[in-house]
Coordinates of C-alpha atoms and ligand atoms in Angstrom, one line a residue:
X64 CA -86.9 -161.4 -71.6
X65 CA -86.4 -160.3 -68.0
X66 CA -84.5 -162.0 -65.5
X67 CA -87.6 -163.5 -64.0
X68 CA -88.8 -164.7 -66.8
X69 CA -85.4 -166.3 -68.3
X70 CA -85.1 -168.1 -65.0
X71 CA -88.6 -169.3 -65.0
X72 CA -88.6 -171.0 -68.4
X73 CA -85.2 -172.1 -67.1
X74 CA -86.7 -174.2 -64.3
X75 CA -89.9 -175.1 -66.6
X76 CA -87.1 -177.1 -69.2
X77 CA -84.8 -178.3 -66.4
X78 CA -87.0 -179.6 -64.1
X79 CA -89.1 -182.7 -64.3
X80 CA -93.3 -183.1 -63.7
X81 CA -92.6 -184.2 -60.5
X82 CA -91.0 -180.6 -59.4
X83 CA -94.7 -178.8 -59.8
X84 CA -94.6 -177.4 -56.6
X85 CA -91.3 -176.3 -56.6
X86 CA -92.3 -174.3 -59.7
X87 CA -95.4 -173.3 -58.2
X88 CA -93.7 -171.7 -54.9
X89 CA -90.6 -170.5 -57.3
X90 CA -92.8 -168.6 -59.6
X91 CA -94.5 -166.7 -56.6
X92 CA -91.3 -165.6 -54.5
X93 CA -89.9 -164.2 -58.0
X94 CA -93.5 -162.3 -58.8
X95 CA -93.2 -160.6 -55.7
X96 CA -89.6 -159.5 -55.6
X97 CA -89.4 -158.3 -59.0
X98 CA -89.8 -154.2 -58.5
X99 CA -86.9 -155.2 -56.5
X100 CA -85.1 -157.0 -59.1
X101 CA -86.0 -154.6 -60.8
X102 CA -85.1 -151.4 -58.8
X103 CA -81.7 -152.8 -57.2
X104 CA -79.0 -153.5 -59.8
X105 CA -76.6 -155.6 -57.7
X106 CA -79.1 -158.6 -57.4
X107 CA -78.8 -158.7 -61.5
X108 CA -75.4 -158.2 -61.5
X109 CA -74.6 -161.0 -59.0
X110 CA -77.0 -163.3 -60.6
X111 CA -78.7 -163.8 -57.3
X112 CA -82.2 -165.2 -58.1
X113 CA -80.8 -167.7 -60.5
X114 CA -78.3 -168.9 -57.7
X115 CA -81.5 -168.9 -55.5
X116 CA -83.3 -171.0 -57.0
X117 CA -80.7 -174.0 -57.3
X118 CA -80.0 -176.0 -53.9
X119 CA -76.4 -176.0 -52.5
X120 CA -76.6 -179.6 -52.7
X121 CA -79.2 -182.6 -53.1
X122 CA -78.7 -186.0 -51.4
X123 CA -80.5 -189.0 -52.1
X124 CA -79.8 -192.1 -50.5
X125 CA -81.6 -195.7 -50.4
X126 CA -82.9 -196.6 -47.1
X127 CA -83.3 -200.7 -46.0
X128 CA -84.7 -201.8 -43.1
X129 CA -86.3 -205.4 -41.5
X130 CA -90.0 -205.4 -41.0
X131 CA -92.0 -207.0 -38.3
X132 CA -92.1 -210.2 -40.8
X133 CA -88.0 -210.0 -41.1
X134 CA -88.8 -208.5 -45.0
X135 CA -86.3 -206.1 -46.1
X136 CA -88.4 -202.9 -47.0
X137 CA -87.2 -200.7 -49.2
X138 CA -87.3 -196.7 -49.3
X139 CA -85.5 -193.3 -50.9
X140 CA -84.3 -190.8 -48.3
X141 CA -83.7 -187.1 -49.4
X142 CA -82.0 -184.0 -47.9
X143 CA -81.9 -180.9 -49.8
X144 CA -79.7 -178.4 -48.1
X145 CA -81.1 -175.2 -50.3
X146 CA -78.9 -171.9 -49.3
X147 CA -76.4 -171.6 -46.2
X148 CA -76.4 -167.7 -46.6
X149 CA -77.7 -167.1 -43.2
X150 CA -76.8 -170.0 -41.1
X151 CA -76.5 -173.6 -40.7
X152 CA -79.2 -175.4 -43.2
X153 CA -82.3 -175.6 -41.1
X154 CA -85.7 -177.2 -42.3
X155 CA -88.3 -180.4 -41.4
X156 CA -87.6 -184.1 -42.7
X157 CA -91.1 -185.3 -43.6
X158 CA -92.2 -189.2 -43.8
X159 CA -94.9 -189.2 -45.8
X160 CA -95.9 -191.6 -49.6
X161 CA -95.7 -188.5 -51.2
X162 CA -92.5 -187.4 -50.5
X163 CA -90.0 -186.6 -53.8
X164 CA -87.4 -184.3 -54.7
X165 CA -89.7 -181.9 -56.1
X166 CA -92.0 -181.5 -53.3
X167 CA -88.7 -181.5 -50.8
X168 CA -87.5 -178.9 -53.3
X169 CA -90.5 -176.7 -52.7
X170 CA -90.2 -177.1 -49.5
X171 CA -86.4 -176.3 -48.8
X172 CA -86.5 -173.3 -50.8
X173 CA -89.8 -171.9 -49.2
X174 CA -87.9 -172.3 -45.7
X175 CA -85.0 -170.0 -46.9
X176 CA -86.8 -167.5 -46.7
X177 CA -88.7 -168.2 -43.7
X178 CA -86.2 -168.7 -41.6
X179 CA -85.2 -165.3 -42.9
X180 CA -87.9 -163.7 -41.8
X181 CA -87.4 -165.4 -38.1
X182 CA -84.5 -162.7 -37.7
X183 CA -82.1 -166.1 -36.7
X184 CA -79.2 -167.3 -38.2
X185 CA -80.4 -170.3 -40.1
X186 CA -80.3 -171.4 -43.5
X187 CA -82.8 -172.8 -45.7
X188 CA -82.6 -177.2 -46.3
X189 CA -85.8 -180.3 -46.0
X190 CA -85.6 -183.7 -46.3
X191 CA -87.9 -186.6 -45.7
X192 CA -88.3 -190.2 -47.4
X193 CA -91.4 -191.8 -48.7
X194 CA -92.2 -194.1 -46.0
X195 CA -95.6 -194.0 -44.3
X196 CA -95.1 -194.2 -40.5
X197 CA -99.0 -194.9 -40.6
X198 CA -100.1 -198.5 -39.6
X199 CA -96.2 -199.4 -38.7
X200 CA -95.4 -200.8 -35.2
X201 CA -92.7 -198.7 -33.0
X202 CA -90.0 -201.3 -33.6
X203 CA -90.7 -200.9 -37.2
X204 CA -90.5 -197.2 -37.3
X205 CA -87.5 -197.3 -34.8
X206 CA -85.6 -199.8 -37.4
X207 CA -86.9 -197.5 -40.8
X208 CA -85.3 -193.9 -38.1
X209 CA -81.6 -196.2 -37.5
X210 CA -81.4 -197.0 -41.1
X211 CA -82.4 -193.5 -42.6
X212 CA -79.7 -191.4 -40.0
X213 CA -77.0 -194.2 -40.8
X214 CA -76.7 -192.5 -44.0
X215 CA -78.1 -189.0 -43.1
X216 CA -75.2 -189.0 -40.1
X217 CA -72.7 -187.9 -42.7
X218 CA -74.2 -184.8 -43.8
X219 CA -75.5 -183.0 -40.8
X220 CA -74.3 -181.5 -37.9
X221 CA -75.1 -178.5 -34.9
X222 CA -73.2 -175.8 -37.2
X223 CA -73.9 -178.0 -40.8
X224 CA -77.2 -179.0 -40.6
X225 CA -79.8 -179.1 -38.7
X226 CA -83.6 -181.3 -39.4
X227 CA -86.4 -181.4 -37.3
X228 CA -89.9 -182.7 -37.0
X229 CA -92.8 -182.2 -40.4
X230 CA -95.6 -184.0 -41.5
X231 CA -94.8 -187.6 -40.0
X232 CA -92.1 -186.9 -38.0
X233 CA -93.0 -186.1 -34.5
X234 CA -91.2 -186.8 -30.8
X235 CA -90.9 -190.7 -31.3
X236 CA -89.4 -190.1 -34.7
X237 CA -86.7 -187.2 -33.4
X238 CA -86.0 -189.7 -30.6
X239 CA -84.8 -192.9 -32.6
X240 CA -83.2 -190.1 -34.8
X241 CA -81.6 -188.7 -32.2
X242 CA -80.3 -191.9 -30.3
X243 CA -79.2 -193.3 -34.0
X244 CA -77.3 -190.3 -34.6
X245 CA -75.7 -190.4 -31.0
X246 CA -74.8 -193.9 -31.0
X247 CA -73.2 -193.7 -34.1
X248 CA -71.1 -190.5 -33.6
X249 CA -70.7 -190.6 -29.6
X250 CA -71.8 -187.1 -29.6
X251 CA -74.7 -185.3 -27.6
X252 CA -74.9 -182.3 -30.0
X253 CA -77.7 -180.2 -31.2
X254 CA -78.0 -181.9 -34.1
X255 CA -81.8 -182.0 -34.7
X256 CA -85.2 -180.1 -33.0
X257 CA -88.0 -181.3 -31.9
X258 CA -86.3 -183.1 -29.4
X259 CA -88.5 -184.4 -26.4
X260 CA -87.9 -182.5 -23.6
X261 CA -85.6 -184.7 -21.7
X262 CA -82.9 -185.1 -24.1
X263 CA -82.5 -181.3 -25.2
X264 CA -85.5 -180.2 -26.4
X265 CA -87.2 -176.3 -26.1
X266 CA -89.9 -176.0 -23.7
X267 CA -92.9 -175.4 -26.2
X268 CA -91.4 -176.8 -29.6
X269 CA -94.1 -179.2 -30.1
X270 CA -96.6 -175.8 -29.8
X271 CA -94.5 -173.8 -31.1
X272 CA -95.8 -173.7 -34.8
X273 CA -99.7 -173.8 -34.2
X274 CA -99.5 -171.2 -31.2
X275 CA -97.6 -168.9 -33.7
X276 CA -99.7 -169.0 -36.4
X277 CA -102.7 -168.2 -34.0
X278 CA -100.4 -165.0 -32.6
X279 CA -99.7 -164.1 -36.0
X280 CA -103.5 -163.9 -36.9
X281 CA -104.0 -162.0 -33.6
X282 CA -101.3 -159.6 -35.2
X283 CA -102.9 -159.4 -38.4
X284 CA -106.5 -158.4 -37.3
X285 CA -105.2 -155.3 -35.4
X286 CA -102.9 -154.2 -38.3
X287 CA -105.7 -154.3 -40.0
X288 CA -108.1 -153.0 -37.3
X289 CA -110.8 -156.0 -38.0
X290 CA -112.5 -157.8 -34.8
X291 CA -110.0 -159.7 -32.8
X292 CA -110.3 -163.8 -32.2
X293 CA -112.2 -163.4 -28.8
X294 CA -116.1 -165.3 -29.4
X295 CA -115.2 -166.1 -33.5
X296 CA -116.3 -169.2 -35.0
X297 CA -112.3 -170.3 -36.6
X298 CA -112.2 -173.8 -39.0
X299 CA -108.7 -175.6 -39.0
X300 CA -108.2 -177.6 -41.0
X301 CA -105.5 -180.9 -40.2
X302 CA -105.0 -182.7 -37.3
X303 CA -101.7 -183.1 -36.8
X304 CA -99.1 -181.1 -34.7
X305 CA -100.1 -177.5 -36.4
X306 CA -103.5 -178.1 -36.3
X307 CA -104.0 -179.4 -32.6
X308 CA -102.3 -176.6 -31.0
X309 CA -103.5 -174.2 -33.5
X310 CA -107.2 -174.9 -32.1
X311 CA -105.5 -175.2 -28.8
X312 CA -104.3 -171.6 -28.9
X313 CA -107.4 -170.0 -30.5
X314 CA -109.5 -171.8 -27.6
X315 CA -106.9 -170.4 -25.4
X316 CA -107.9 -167.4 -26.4
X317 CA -111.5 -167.6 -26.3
X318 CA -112.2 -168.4 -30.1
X319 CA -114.2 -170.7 -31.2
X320 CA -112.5 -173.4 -33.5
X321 CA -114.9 -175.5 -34.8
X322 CA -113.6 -178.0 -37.2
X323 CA -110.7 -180.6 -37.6
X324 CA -110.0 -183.3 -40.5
X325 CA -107.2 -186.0 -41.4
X326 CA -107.1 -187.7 -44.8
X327 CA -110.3 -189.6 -44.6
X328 CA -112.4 -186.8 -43.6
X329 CA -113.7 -183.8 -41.2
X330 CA -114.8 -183.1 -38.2
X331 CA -117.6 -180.6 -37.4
X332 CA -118.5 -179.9 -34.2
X333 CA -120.5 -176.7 -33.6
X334 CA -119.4 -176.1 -29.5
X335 CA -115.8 -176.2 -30.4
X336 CA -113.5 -179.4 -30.8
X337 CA -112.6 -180.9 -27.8
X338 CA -108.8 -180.5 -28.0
X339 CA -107.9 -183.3 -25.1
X340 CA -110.0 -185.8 -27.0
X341 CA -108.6 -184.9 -30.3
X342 CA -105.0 -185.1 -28.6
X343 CA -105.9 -188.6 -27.4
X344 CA -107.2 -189.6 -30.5
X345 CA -104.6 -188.1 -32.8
X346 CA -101.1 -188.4 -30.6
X347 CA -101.9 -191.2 -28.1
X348 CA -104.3 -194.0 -30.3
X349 CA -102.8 -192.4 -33.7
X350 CA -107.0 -193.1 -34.8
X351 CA -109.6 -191.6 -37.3
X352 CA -111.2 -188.8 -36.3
X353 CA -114.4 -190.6 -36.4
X354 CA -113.3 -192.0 -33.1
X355 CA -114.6 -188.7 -31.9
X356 CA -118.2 -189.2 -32.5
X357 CA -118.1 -191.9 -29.7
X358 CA -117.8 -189.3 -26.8
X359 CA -119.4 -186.5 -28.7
X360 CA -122.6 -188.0 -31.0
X361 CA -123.8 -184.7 -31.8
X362 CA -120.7 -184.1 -33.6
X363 CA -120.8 -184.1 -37.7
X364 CA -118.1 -186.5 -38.8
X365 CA -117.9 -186.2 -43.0
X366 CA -116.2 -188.6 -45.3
X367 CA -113.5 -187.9 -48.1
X368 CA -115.8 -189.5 -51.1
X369 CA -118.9 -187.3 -50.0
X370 CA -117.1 -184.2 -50.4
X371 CA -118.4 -182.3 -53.1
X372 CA -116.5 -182.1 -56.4
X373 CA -113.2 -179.6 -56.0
X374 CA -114.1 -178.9 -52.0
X375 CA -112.4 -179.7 -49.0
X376 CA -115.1 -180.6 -46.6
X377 CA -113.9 -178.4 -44.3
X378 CA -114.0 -174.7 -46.2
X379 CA -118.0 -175.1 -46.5
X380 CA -118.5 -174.5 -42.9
X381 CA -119.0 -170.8 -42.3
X382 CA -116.4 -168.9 -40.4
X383 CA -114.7 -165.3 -39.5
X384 CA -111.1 -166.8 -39.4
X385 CA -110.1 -169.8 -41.5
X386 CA -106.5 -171.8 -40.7
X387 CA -105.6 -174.7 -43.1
X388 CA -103.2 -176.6 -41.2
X389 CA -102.9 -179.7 -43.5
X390 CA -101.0 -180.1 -46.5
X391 CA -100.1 -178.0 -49.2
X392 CA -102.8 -177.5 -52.1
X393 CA -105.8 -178.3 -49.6
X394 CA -107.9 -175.0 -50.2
X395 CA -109.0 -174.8 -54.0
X396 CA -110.2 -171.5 -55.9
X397 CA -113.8 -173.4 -55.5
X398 CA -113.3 -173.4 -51.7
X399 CA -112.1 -169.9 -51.8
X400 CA -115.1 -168.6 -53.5
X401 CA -117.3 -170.5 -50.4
X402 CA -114.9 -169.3 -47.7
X403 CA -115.7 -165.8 -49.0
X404 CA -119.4 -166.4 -49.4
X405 CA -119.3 -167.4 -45.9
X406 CA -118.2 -164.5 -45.0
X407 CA -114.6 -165.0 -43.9
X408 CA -112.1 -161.9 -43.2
X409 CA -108.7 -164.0 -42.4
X410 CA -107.2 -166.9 -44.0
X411 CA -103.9 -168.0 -42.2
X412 CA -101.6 -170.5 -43.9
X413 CA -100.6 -172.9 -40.9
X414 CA -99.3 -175.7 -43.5
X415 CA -96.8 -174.9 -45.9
X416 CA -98.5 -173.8 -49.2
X417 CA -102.4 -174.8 -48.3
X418 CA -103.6 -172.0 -50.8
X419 CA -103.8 -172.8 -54.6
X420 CA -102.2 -169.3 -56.6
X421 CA -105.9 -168.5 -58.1
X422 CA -107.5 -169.1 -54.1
X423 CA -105.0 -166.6 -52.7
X424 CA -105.4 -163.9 -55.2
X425 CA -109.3 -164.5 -55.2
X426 CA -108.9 -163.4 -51.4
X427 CA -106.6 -160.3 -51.9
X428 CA -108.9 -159.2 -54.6
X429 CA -111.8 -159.2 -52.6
X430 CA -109.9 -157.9 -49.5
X431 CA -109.9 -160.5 -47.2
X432 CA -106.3 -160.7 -44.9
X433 CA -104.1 -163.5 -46.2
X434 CA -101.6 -164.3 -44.2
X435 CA -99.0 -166.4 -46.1
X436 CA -97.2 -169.9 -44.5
X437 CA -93.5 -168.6 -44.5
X438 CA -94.4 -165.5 -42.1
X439 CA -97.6 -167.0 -40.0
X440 CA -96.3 -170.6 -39.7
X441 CA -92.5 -169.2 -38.8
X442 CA -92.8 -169.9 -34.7
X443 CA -92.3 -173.6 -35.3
X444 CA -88.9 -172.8 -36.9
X445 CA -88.0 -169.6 -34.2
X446 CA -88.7 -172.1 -31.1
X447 CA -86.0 -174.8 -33.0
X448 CA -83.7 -172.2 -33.1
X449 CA -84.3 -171.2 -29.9
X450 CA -83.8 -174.8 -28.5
X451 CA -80.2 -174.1 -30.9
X452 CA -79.1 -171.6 -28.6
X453 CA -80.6 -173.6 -25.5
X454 CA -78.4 -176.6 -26.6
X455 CA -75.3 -174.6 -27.5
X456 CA -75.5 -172.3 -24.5
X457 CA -76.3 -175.7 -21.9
X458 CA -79.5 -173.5 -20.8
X459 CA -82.8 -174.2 -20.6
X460 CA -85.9 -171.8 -20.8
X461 CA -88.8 -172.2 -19.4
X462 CA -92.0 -172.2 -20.9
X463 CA -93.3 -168.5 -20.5
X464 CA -89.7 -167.6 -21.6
X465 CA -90.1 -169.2 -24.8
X466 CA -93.4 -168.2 -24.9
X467 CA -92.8 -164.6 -24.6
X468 CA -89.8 -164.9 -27.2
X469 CA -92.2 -166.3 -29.5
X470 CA -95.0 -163.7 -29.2
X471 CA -92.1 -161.3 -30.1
X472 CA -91.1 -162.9 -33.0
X473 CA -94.4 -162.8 -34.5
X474 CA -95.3 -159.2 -33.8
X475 CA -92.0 -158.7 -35.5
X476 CA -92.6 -160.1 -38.3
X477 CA -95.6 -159.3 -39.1
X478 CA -94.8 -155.6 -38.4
X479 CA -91.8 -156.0 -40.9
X480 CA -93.7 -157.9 -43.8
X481 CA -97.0 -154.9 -43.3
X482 CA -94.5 -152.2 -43.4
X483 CA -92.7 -153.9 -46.3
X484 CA -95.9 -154.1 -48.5
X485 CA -96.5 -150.6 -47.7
X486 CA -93.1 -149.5 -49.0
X487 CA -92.9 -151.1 -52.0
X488 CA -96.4 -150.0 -52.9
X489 CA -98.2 -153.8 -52.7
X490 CA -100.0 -152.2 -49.3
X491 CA -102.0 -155.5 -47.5
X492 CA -100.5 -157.8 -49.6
X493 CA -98.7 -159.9 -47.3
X494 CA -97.6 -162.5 -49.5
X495 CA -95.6 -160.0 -51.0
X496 CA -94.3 -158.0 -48.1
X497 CA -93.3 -161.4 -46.8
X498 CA -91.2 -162.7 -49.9
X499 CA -89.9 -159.3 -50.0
X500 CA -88.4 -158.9 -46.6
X501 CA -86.9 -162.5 -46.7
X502 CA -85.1 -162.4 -49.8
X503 CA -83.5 -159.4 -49.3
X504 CA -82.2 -160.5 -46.2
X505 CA -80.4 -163.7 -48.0
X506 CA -79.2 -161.3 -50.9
X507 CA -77.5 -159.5 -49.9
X508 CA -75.9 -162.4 -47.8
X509 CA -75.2 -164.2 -50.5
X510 CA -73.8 -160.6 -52.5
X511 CA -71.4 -159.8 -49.2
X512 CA -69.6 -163.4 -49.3
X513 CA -69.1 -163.5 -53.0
X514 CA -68.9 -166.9 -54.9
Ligands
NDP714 P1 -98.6 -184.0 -39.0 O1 -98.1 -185.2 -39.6 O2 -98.6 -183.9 -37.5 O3 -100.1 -183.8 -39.5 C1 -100.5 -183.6 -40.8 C2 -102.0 -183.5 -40.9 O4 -102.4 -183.3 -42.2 C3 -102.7 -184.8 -40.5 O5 -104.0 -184.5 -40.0 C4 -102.9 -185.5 -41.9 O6 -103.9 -186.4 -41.9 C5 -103.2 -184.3 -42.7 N1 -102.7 -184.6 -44.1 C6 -101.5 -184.9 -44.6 N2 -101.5 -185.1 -45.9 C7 -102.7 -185.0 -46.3 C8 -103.4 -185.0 -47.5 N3 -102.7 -185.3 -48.7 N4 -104.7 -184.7 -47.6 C9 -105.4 -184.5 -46.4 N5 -104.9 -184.4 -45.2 C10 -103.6 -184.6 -45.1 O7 -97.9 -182.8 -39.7 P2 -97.7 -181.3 -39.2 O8 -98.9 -180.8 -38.5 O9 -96.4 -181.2 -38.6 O10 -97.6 -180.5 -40.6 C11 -98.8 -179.9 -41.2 C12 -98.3 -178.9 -42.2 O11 -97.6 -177.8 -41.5 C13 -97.3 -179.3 -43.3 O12 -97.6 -178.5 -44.5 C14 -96.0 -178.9 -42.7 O13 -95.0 -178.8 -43.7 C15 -96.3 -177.6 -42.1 N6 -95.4 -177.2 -41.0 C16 -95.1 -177.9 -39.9 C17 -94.3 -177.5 -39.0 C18 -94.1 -178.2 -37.7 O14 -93.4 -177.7 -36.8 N7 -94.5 -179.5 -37.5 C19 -93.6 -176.2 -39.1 C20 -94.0 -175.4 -40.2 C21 -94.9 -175.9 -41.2 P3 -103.6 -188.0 -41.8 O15 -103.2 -188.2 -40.4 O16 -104.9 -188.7 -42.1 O17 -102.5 -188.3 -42.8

């Protein structure tokens, strides 16, 4: 048995049902670097991909807190701090039901390499807890953010550890983080991103991830000399922080993104989705999206139960560029097969993982660009480092600065992840060239400092 294989059936015995993800993003990274495993002795000899795929360090930690009622809710709060080979640990804290260590596991290790590929020094770590900021008041959320950095207080720092904003945790969130963290240690450190702008954040961190994922498709098309954005009928799916400002950006640049949806269902809207109205909807009422039929009746709004069986609404709708932006597992090998039959030439992974393993090789086989999460959805991460460097430095950029910066970074790496393929013989297959490039990097890290 190969290494590969011995550390996979490791991980299958070791790791409970609820790590399926974790196995499912494990089992990819290793598939693609193996001609390097294979070809480049030392990582063997140092053991490096079964140190890989084992985090530094997991916390868990109850979290108590009053409700509006004066009940004492109860929740679990996580941090897994994966691989420091690069950098501080860096990586989102999600508040979602469906947070556990397994899908916090996937996560963390997917970022190691992702913040890899960013070119910045930053290690790999997520962390989250299962509560459900949905349908909670802002003193309730405020009292859930004190009690969860109480504890999380003792395990990060500007050059330990540093969280930021994921599904459910947006600028309120960071904010009681933030001010928790500050009152408790009387420092005003760069301890977490996604900080609104008038306590330390970046200048474009809240666009930062969706605006990259659009540059990064922009990237992609002329690589592979297909038609650019400009007049193309683009479904996103999501409607959250990627999402908006992933239809924000392909607007921007005279796409037309057609499509939004939340957990209850989709939005169709054949002009384009108004981005200010989903904004309001989304970010200032915190609705349904069926609140946009009121302004716009000619709109299709389509509910969870009347999707067909094994589709995601969304994916039926014909398109040239397709961004799911939502969660990870939201595009099936069924929608695949209607993507393609739709015609679609580029899939980009704004959300971490969207694409089942039998959808993505469905698309490389019949040659349409896939652009993988941990390269096209990188910007959100560069920009936090970039507001690390704003904090440490006592700078701040402005907009078009970071802006520019972040274009950069994803002609960068999407430059380094084609040329990548192409060198190790996988030629368009960007999943690859991307796992590639960002394991090597930590490698041989992790081979230069010894154990
Ligand atoms: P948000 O919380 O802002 O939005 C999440 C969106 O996805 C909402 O529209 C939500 O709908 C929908 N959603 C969540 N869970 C499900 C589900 N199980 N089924 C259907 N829809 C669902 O999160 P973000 O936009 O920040 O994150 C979206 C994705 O992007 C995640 O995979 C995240 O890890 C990834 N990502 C985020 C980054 C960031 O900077 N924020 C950086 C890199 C990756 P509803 O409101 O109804 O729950």
């Amino acid at each position: 048995m190969n290494i590969i294989d011995e550390t996979l059936e490791h991980l299958k015995l070791s790791n409970c049902n609820t790590d399926g993800t974790f196995f499912q993003a494990v089992k990819e990274v290793l598939e693609s670097i193996s001609p390097l495993i294979e070809s480049d002795k030392r990582y063997q000899e140092n053991s490096i991909v079964k140190r890989l795929v084992v985090p530094d360090r997991q916390i868990q930690f109850q979290v108590s807190w009053l409700d509006d009622n004066n009940q004492i809710q109860v929740n679990n709060g996580y941090r897994v701090q994966f691989n420091n080979a690069l950098g501080p640990y860096k990586g989102g804290l999600r508040f979602h039901p469906s947070v556990n260590s397994g899908i916090l596991k996937f996560l963390g290790f997917e970022q190691i390499l992702k913040n890899s590929l960013t070119g910045l020094s930053m290690g790999g770590a997520k962390g989250g807890s299962d509560f459900d900021p949905k349908g909670k008041s802002d003193a309730e959320v405020m009292k859930f953010c004190r009690s969860f950095m109480m504890e999380l207080q003792k395990y990060i720092g500007d050059r330990t550890d540093v969280p930021a904003g994921d599904i459910g945790v947006g600028a309120r969130e960071i904010g009681y983080l933030f001010g928790t963290y500050k009152n408790i240690t009387s420092k005003y450190d760069g301890v977490l991103t996604g900080k609104p702008f008038f306590f330390g954040g970046s200048l474009m961190r809240p666009e930062a991830t969706g605006y990259g994922v659009v540059y990064f498709a922009k990237e992609m098309l002329e690589i592979e000399h297909k038609k650019p954005l400009l007049g193309q009928v683009c479904t996103v799916s999501g409607s959250g922080n990627v999402a908006i400002y992933t239809i924000e950006k392909l607007r921007d640049l005279g796409a037309i993104p057609v499509t939004c949806s939340d957990s209850k269902g989709f939005i169709y809207d054949k002009r384009g989705i108004n981005v200010e109205l989903l904004k309001e909807i989304k970010f200032q009422k915190r609705a349904s999206l069926e609140l946009y039929l009121e302004t716009y009746k000619s709109a299709e709004y389509v509910k969870v139960e009347d999707y067909a069986e094994d589709s995601h609404g969304v994916w039926n709708i014909p398109c040239y560029a397709a961004f799911p932006c939502a969660t990870q597992n939201e595009l099936s090998l069924n929608d695949a097969k209607n993507l393609i039959a739709n015609g679609v030439e580029i899939v980009t992974e704004g959300a971490n993982m969207p694409t089942t393993p039998e959808a993505t090789l469905l698309f490389q086989k019949e040659g349409v660009v896939f652009a993988p999460a941990k390269a096209a959805n990188a910007g959100g991460v560069a920009v936090s480092g970039f507001e690390m460097s704003q904090n440490a430095s006592m700078q701040r950029w402005t907009f078009e600065e970071v802006d520019l910066k972040l274009q950069e970074t994803m002609r960068q790496i999407s430059k380094k992840v084609a040329l990548t393929a192409k060198d190790y013989g996988v030629e368009r297959n960007y999943v690859d060239g991307a796992n590639i490039v960002g394991f090597k990097k930590v490698a041989d890290a992790m081979i230069a400092e010894g154990i």
